[in-house]
């Protein structure tokens, strides 16, 4: 559980909180996966059927500008979103089922920093997506 809700953090960061944004924030926060804009709209419309795609886009852009959400590109041409939290993780995308597996590897995190340092940079952010199919030839079910 997050200490502060996405909405609280958006408000604290100075974002304008409208009733539409409340609904969209809650829908994203309740999403345990990585919804794209259409999926998020469908979920948010369960609370507010009048919600427009444009307000979802605008809200996500505002949240992104405030560094409160992550925008992912998992290679299928659809941007996916997730609430930003302190625990960093990377993603493995099952190319057969489309399932997204989250993982964290301390060695990998250290390696990313070493690579950046070797290239003369201090790491500010990173995003890594692995793509694979189940090694046993069958898709894993969650
Ligand atoms: Zn994730």
PDB file of C-alpha atoms and ligand atoms in Angstrom:
ATOM      1  CA  UNK A   1       0.000   0.000   0.000  1.00  0.00           C
ATOM      2  CA  UNK A   2       1.213   3.470  -0.801  1.00  0.00           C
ATOM      3  CA  UNK A   3       1.556   5.841   2.134  1.00  0.00           C
ATOM      4  CA  UNK A   4      -0.072   8.660   0.194  1.00  0.00           C
ATOM      5  CA  UNK A   5      -2.611   8.158  -2.524  1.00  0.00           C
ATOM      6  CA  UNK A   6      -1.787   9.219  -6.040  1.00  0.00           C
ATOM      7  CA  UNK A   7      -4.409  11.912  -5.690  1.00  0.00           C
ATOM      8  CA  UNK A   8      -2.849  13.258  -2.486  1.00  0.00           C
ATOM      9  CA  UNK A   9       0.546  13.320  -4.115  1.00  0.00           C
ATOM     10  CA  UNK A  10      -0.808  15.055  -7.219  1.00  0.00           C
ATOM     11  CA  UNK A  11      -2.506  17.666  -5.050  1.00  0.00           C
ATOM     12  CA  UNK A  12       0.621  18.156  -2.965  1.00  0.00           C
ATOM     13  CA  UNK A  13       2.610  18.642  -6.167  1.00  0.00           C
ATOM     14  CA  UNK A  14       0.263  21.412  -7.207  1.00  0.00           C
ATOM     15  CA  UNK A  15      -1.869  19.604  -9.788  1.00  0.00           C
ATOM     16  CA  UNK A  16      -5.381  20.860 -10.324  1.00  0.00           C
ATOM     17  CA  UNK A  17      -7.709  18.208  -8.913  1.00  0.00           C
ATOM     18  CA  UNK A  18     -10.954  17.927 -10.831  1.00  0.00           C
ATOM     19  CA  UNK A  19     -13.642  15.286 -10.258  1.00  0.00           C
ATOM     20  CA  UNK A  20     -12.538  13.619 -13.521  1.00  0.00           C
ATOM     21  CA  UNK A  21      -8.938  13.492 -12.387  1.00  0.00           C
ATOM     22  CA  UNK A  22     -10.003  11.953  -9.095  1.00  0.00           C
ATOM     23  CA  UNK A  23     -11.748   9.131 -10.915  1.00  0.00           C
ATOM     24  CA  UNK A  24      -8.812   8.571 -13.275  1.00  0.00           C
ATOM     25  CA  UNK A  25      -6.268   8.570 -10.438  1.00  0.00           C
ATOM     26  CA  UNK A  26      -8.313   6.064  -8.459  1.00  0.00           C
ATOM     27  CA  UNK A  27      -8.733   3.819 -11.504  1.00  0.00           C
ATOM     28  CA  UNK A  28      -4.994   3.827 -12.160  1.00  0.00           C
ATOM     29  CA  UNK A  29      -4.181   3.234  -8.520  1.00  0.00           C
ATOM     30  CA  UNK A  30      -6.575   0.299  -8.364  1.00  0.00           C
ATOM     31  CA  UNK A  31      -4.986  -1.235 -11.454  1.00  0.00           C
ATOM     32  CA  UNK A  32      -2.637  -4.001 -10.451  1.00  0.00           C
ATOM     33  CA  UNK A  33      -1.334  -4.258 -13.992  1.00  0.00           C
ATOM     34  CA  UNK A  34      -0.046  -1.820 -16.615  1.00  0.00           C
ATOM     35  CA  UNK A  35      -3.129  -0.472 -18.404  1.00  0.00           C
ATOM     36  CA  UNK A  36      -2.978   1.442 -21.657  1.00  0.00           C
ATOM     37  CA  UNK A  37      -5.095   4.552 -22.155  1.00  0.00           C
ATOM     38  CA  UNK A  38      -8.120   2.650 -23.479  1.00  0.00           C
ATOM     39  CA  UNK A  39      -8.088   0.157 -20.623  1.00  0.00           C
ATOM     40  CA  UNK A  40      -7.773   2.952 -18.108  1.00  0.00           C
ATOM     41  CA  UNK A  41     -10.655   4.829 -19.717  1.00  0.00           C
ATOM     42  CA  UNK A  42     -12.854   1.727 -19.522  1.00  0.00           C
ATOM     43  CA  UNK A  43     -12.014   1.260 -15.830  1.00  0.00           C
ATOM     44  CA  UNK A  44     -12.534   4.923 -14.982  1.00  0.00           C
ATOM     45  CA  UNK A  45     -15.861   4.942 -16.845  1.00  0.00           C
ATOM     46  CA  UNK A  46     -17.183   2.383 -14.369  1.00  0.00           C
ATOM     47  CA  UNK A  47     -17.262   5.276 -11.884  1.00  0.00           C
ATOM     48  CA  UNK A  48     -17.904   8.106 -14.336  1.00  0.00           C
ATOM     49  CA  UNK A  49     -19.508   6.969 -17.605  1.00  0.00           C
ATOM     50  CA  UNK A  50     -19.213  10.459 -19.078  1.00  0.00           C
ATOM     51  CA  UNK A  51     -15.426  10.512 -18.943  1.00  0.00           C
ATOM     52  CA  UNK A  52     -13.644  11.354 -22.193  1.00  0.00           C
ATOM     53  CA  UNK A  53     -10.492   9.872 -23.665  1.00  0.00           C
ATOM     54  CA  UNK A  54      -9.077  13.391 -23.841  1.00  0.00           C
ATOM     55  CA  UNK A  55      -9.321  13.834 -20.067  1.00  0.00           C
ATOM     56  CA  UNK A  56      -7.536  10.535 -19.528  1.00  0.00           C
ATOM     57  CA  UNK A  57      -4.737  11.692 -21.825  1.00  0.00           C
ATOM     58  CA  UNK A  58      -4.537  15.086 -20.153  1.00  0.00           C
ATOM     59  CA  UNK A  59      -4.515  13.603 -16.663  1.00  0.00           C
ATOM     60  CA  UNK A  60      -1.828  11.074 -17.520  1.00  0.00           C
ATOM     61  CA  UNK A  61       0.325  13.772 -19.093  1.00  0.00           C
ATOM     62  CA  UNK A  62      -0.046  15.943 -15.984  1.00  0.00           C
ATOM     63  CA  UNK A  63       0.854  13.001 -13.719  1.00  0.00           C
ATOM     64  CA  UNK A  64       3.805  12.190 -15.931  1.00  0.00           C
ATOM     65  CA  UNK A  65       5.045  15.775 -15.785  1.00  0.00           C
ATOM     66  CA  UNK A  66       4.923  15.521 -11.992  1.00  0.00           C
ATOM     67  CA  UNK A  67       6.875  12.235 -12.087  1.00  0.00           C
ATOM     68  CA  UNK A  68       3.976  10.468 -10.397  1.00  0.00           C
ATOM     69  CA  UNK A  69       3.427   7.813 -13.043  1.00  0.00           C
ATOM     70  CA  UNK A  70       5.663   5.708 -15.222  1.00  0.00           C
ATOM     71  CA  UNK A  71       4.928   5.461 -18.912  1.00  0.00           C
ATOM     72  CA  UNK A  72       6.132   2.212 -20.425  1.00  0.00           C
ATOM     73  CA  UNK A  73       6.686   1.073 -23.966  1.00  0.00           C
ATOM     74  CA  UNK A  74       6.401  -2.690 -24.076  1.00  0.00           C
ATOM     75  CA  UNK A  75       6.888  -2.912 -27.799  1.00  0.00           C
ATOM     76  CA  UNK A  76       3.283  -3.257 -28.916  1.00  0.00           C
ATOM     77  CA  UNK A  77       2.882   0.392 -29.871  1.00  0.00           C
ATOM     78  CA  UNK A  78       0.645   1.179 -26.887  1.00  0.00           C
ATOM     79  CA  UNK A  79       1.914   3.302 -24.037  1.00  0.00           C
ATOM     80  CA  UNK A  80       1.172   1.699 -20.681  1.00  0.00           C
ATOM     81  CA  UNK A  81       0.993   3.388 -17.330  1.00  0.00           C
ATOM     82  CA  UNK A  82       1.643   2.537 -13.738  1.00  0.00           C
ATOM     83  CA  UNK A  83       1.774   4.560 -10.550  1.00  0.00           C
ATOM     84  CA  UNK A  84       5.318   5.459  -9.698  1.00  0.00           C
ATOM     85  CA  UNK A  85       6.522   4.113  -6.379  1.00  0.00           C
ATOM     86  CA  UNK A  86       9.794   3.882  -4.537  1.00  0.00           C
ATOM     87  CA  UNK A  87      10.439   0.232  -5.254  1.00  0.00           C
ATOM     88  CA  UNK A  88      11.978   0.138  -8.685  1.00  0.00           C
ATOM     89  CA  UNK A  89      11.310  -2.866 -10.835  1.00  0.00           C
ATOM     90  CA  UNK A  90      11.868  -3.964 -14.409  1.00  0.00           C
ATOM     91  CA  UNK A  91       9.579  -5.874 -16.703  1.00  0.00           C
ATOM     92  CA  UNK A  92       9.681  -9.039 -18.724  1.00  0.00           C
ATOM     93  CA  UNK A  93       7.052  -9.275 -21.440  1.00  0.00           C
ATOM     94  CA  UNK A  94       5.822 -12.709 -22.428  1.00  0.00           C
ATOM     95  CA  UNK A  95       5.602 -12.396 -26.215  1.00  0.00           C
ATOM     96  CA  UNK A  96       3.157 -15.307 -26.456  1.00  0.00           C
ATOM     97  CA  UNK A  97       0.585 -14.381 -23.806  1.00  0.00           C
ATOM     98  CA  UNK A  98       1.361 -10.671 -23.436  1.00  0.00           C
ATOM     99  CA  UNK A  99       1.685 -11.200 -19.691  1.00  0.00           C
ATOM    100  CA  UNK A 100       3.970  -8.695 -17.985  1.00  0.00           C
ATOM    101  CA  UNK A 101       6.212 -10.069 -15.265  1.00  0.00           C
ATOM    102  CA  UNK A 102       7.779  -7.621 -12.827  1.00  0.00           C
ATOM    103  CA  UNK A 103      11.189  -8.322 -11.371  1.00  0.00           C
ATOM    104  CA  UNK A 104      13.904  -6.632  -9.365  1.00  0.00           C
ATOM    105  CA  UNK A 105      17.531  -7.640  -9.463  1.00  0.00           C
ATOM    106  CA  UNK A 106      20.086  -5.800  -7.279  1.00  0.00           C
ATOM    107  CA  UNK A 107      22.961  -7.009  -9.457  1.00  0.00           C
ATOM    108  CA  UNK A 108      21.264  -5.575 -12.521  1.00  0.00           C
ATOM    109  CA  UNK A 109      20.665  -2.252 -10.775  1.00  0.00           C
ATOM    110  CA  UNK A 110      24.348  -2.050  -9.822  1.00  0.00           C
ATOM    111  CA  UNK A 111      25.310  -2.987 -13.374  1.00  0.00           C
ATOM    112  CA  UNK A 112      23.163  -0.170 -14.833  1.00  0.00           C
ATOM    113  CA  UNK A 113      24.964   2.326 -12.608  1.00  0.00           C
ATOM    114  CA  UNK A 114      28.363   0.909 -13.563  1.00  0.00           C
ATOM    115  CA  UNK A 115      27.553   1.112 -17.270  1.00  0.00           C
ATOM    116  CA  UNK A 116      26.443   4.732 -16.945  1.00  0.00           C
ATOM    117  CA  UNK A 117      29.577   5.567 -14.915  1.00  0.00           C
ATOM    118  CA  UNK A 118      31.819   3.843 -17.470  1.00  0.00           C
ATOM    119  CA  UNK A 119      30.243   6.011 -20.159  1.00  0.00           C
ATOM    120  CA  UNK A 120      30.830   9.083 -18.035  1.00  0.00           C
ATOM    121  CA  UNK A 121      27.298   9.556 -16.714  1.00  0.00           C
ATOM    122  CA  UNK A 122      25.532   9.587 -13.416  1.00  0.00           C
ATOM    123  CA  UNK A 123      22.345   7.570 -13.753  1.00  0.00           C
ATOM    124  CA  UNK A 124      19.150   9.587 -13.369  1.00  0.00           C
ATOM    125  CA  UNK A 125      16.632   7.068 -14.525  1.00  0.00           C
ATOM    126  CA  UNK A 126      16.339   3.834 -16.391  1.00  0.00           C
ATOM    127  CA  UNK A 127      13.823   1.596 -17.985  1.00  0.00           C
ATOM    128  CA  UNK A 128      14.397  -1.930 -19.128  1.00  0.00           C
ATOM    129  CA  UNK A 129      12.024  -4.320 -20.790  1.00  0.00           C
ATOM    130  CA  UNK A 130      12.953  -7.907 -21.579  1.00  0.00           C
ATOM    131  CA  UNK A 131      10.988  -9.837 -24.170  1.00  0.00           C
ATOM    132  CA  UNK A 132      10.763 -13.588 -24.106  1.00  0.00           C
ATOM    133  CA  UNK A 133       8.715 -16.696 -24.462  1.00  0.00           C
ATOM    134  CA  UNK A 134       8.399 -19.344 -21.759  1.00  0.00           C
ATOM    135  CA  UNK A 135      11.408 -21.650 -21.868  1.00  0.00           C
ATOM    136  CA  UNK A 136       9.194 -24.724 -21.525  1.00  0.00           C
ATOM    137  CA  UNK A 137       7.307 -23.712 -24.656  1.00  0.00           C
ATOM    138  CA  UNK A 138       4.133 -23.040 -22.771  1.00  0.00           C
ATOM    139  CA  UNK A 139       2.850 -19.747 -21.515  1.00  0.00           C
ATOM    140  CA  UNK A 140       2.789 -19.382 -17.748  1.00  0.00           C
ATOM    141  CA  UNK A 141      -0.489 -18.505 -16.158  1.00  0.00           C
ATOM    142  CA  UNK A 142      -0.456 -15.947 -13.351  1.00  0.00           C
TER     143      UNK A 142
HETATM  144 ZN1  LIG B   1       5.523  -2.515 -13.432  1.00  0.00          ZN
END
